[in-house]
Coordinates of C-alpha atoms in Angstrom, one line a residue:
X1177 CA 132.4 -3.2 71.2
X1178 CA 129.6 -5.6 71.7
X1179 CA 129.4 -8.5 73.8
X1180 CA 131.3 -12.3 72.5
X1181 CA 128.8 -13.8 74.4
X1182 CA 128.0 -16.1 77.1
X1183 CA 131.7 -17.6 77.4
X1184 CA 133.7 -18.4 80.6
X1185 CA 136.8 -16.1 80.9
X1186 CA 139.3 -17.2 80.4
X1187 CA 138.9 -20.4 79.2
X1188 CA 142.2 -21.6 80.7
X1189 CA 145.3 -21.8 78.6
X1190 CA 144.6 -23.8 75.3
X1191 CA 147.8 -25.7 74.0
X1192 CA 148.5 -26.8 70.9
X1193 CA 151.2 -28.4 69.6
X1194 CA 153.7 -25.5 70.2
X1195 CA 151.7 -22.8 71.2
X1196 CA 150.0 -22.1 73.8
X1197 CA 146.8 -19.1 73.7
X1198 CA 146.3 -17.7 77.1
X1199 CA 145.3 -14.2 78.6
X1200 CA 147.5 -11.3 78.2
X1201 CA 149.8 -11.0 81.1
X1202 CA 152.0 -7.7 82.5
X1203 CA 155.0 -9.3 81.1
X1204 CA 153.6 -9.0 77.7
X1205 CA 153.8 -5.3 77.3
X1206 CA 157.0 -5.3 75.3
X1207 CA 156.0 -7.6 72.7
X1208 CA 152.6 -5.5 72.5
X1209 CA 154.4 -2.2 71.8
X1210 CA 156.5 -4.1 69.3
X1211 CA 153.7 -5.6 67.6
X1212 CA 151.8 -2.4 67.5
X1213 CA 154.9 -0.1 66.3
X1214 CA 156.0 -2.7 63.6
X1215 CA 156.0 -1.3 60.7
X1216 CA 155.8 -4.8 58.8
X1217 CA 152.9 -5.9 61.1
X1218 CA 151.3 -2.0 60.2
X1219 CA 151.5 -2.6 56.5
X1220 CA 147.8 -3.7 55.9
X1221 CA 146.4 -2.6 59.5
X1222 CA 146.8 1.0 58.5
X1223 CA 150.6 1.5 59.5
X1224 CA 152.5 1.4 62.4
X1225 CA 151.9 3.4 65.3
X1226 CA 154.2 5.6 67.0
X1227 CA 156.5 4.0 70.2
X1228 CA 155.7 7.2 72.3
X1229 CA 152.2 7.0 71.5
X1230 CA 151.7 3.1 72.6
X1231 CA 153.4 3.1 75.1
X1232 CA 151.4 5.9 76.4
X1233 CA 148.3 4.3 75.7
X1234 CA 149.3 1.0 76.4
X1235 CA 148.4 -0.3 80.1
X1236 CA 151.3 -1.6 82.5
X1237 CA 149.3 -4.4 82.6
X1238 CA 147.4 -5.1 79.0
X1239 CA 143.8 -5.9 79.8
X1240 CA 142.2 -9.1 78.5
X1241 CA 138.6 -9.5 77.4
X1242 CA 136.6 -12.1 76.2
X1243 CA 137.9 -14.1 73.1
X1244 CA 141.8 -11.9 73.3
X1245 CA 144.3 -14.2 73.4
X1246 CA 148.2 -14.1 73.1
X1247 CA 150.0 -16.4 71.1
X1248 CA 153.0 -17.8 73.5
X1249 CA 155.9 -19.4 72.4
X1250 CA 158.4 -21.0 74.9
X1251 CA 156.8 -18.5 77.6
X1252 CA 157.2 -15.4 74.8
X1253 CA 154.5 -13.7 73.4
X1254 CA 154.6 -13.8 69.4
X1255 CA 151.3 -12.3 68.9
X1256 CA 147.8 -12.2 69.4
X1257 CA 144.6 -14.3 68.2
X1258 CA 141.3 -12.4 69.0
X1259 CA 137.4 -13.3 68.0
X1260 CA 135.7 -10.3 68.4
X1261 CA 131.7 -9.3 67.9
X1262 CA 131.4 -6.1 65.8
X1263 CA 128.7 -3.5 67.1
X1264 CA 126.3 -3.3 64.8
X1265 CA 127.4 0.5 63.5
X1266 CA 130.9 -1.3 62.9
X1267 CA 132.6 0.8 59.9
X1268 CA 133.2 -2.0 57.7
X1269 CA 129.4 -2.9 57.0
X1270 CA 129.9 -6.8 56.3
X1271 CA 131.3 -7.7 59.8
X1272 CA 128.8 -5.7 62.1
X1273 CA 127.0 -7.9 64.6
X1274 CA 129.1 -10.9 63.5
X1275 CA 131.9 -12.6 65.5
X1276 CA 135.2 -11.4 64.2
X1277 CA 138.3 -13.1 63.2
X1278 CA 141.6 -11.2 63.6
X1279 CA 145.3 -11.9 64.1
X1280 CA 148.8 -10.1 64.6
X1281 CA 152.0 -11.9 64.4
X1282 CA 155.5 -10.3 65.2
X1283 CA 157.9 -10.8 62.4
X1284 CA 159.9 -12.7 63.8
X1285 CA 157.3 -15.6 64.1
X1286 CA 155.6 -15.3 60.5
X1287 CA 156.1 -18.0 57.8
X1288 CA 156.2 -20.6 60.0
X1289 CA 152.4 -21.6 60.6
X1290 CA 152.1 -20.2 64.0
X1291 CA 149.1 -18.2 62.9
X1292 CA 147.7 -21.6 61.3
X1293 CA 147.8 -23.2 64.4
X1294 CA 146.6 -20.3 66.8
X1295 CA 143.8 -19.4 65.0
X1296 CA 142.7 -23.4 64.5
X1297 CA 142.8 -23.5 68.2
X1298 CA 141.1 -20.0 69.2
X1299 CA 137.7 -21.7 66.4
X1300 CA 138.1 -24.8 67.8
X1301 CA 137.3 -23.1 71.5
X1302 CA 135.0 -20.5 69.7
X1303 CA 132.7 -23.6 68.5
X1304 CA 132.5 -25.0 71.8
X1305 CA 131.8 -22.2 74.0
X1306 CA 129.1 -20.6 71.4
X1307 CA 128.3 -24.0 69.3
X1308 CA 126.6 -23.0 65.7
X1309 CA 127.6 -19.3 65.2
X1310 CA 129.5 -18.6 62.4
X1311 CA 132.9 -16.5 62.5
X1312 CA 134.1 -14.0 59.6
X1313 CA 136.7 -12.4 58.5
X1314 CA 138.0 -9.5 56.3
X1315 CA 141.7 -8.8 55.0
X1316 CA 143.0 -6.7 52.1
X1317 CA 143.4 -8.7 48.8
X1318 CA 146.9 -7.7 48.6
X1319 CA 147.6 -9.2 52.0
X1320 CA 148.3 -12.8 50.5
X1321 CA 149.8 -14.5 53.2
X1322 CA 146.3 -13.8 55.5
X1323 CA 144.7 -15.0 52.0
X1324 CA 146.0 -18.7 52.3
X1325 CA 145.2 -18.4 55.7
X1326 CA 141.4 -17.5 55.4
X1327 CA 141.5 -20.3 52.9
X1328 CA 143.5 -22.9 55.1
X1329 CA 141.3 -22.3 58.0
X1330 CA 138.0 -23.0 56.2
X1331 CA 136.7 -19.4 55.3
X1332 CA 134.0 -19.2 52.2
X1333 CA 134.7 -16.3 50.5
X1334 CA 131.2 -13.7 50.4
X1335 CA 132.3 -10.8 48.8
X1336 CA 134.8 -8.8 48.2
X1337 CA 134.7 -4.5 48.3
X1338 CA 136.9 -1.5 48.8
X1339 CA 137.9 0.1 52.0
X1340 CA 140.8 2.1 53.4
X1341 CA 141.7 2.7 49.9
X1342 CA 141.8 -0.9 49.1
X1343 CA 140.0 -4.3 47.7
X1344 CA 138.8 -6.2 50.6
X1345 CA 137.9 -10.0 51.1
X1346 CA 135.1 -10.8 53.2
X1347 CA 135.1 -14.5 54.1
X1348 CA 132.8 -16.8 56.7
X1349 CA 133.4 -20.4 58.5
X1350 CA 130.7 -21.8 59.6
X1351 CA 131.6 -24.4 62.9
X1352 CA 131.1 -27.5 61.5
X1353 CA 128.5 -28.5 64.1
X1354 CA 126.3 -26.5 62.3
X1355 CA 126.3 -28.0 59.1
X1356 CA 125.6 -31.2 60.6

């Protein structure tokens, strides 16, 4: 994994209207193995993972890095918001060396514009802490929901290609300080 960049982490807890993005804390753990095991969160992620084998991988404490943040709700974790720059041998081609945006929601919180609103607030930090750099973002075609969501949050679809068996959409958003 390559460097985000020259940001200060963390940033603080960023609140939004009802969320609130923040570091991953010990306490978290549960809703990570959940998220990770779900098999409706796995459907276009390449499936659900095994309990036994997350929660043996999993940390007792899940480590943050640079640009990870969870997605709190009333002090729960719902899911996670992360920007993410690709190495440059990334497999999928498109988003290698770019700044990377990606999302996981638990079930229980989809369909009700939490991922709207996390993901506004982790490109509204993203824009201040590297001003100018552009963010992308790749989901299957078939994963509609993340669809209107690349298209609510601003993305410009590039391309689109198959992978993992699938038709792909590439999409960038440009900050708009840098169209200024």
């Amino acid at each position: 994994m390559a460097e985000l960049g020259r940001v200060t982490w963390p940033p603080g807890p960023i609140a939004t209207d009802r969320l609130l993005l923040r570091p991953p804390a010990a306490r978290d753990r549960p809703a990570f193995v959940d998220l990770y095991t779900s098999p409706d969160v796995g459907t276009f992620t390449g499936g659900a993972r095994s309990r036994e084998a997350v929660e043996r991988a999993l940390p007792a404490a899940p480590r943050g890095r640079p640009g990870h943040f969870v997605i709190d709700l009333d002090g729960a974790m719902v899911g996670t918001v992360q920007l993410e720059r690709r190495d440059v041998d990334y497999e999928v081609r498109q988003a290698a060396g770019h700044v990377d945006l990606g999302y996981l929601l638990l079930p229980v919180a989809w369909g009700r514009g939490f991922a709207t609103e996390a993901c506004e607030a982790a490109l509204v930090w993203f824009a201040g802490a590297l001003p100018g750099e552009p963010v992308v973002l790749t989901t299957q075609t078939a994963n509609e929901p993340s669809m209107r969501l690349a298209a609510r949050l601003g993305f410009v679809e590039v391309e689109r290609f198959e992978a993992y068996d699938a038709e792909q959409w590439f999409g960038r958003w440009t900050p708009p300080a840098a169209t200024a």
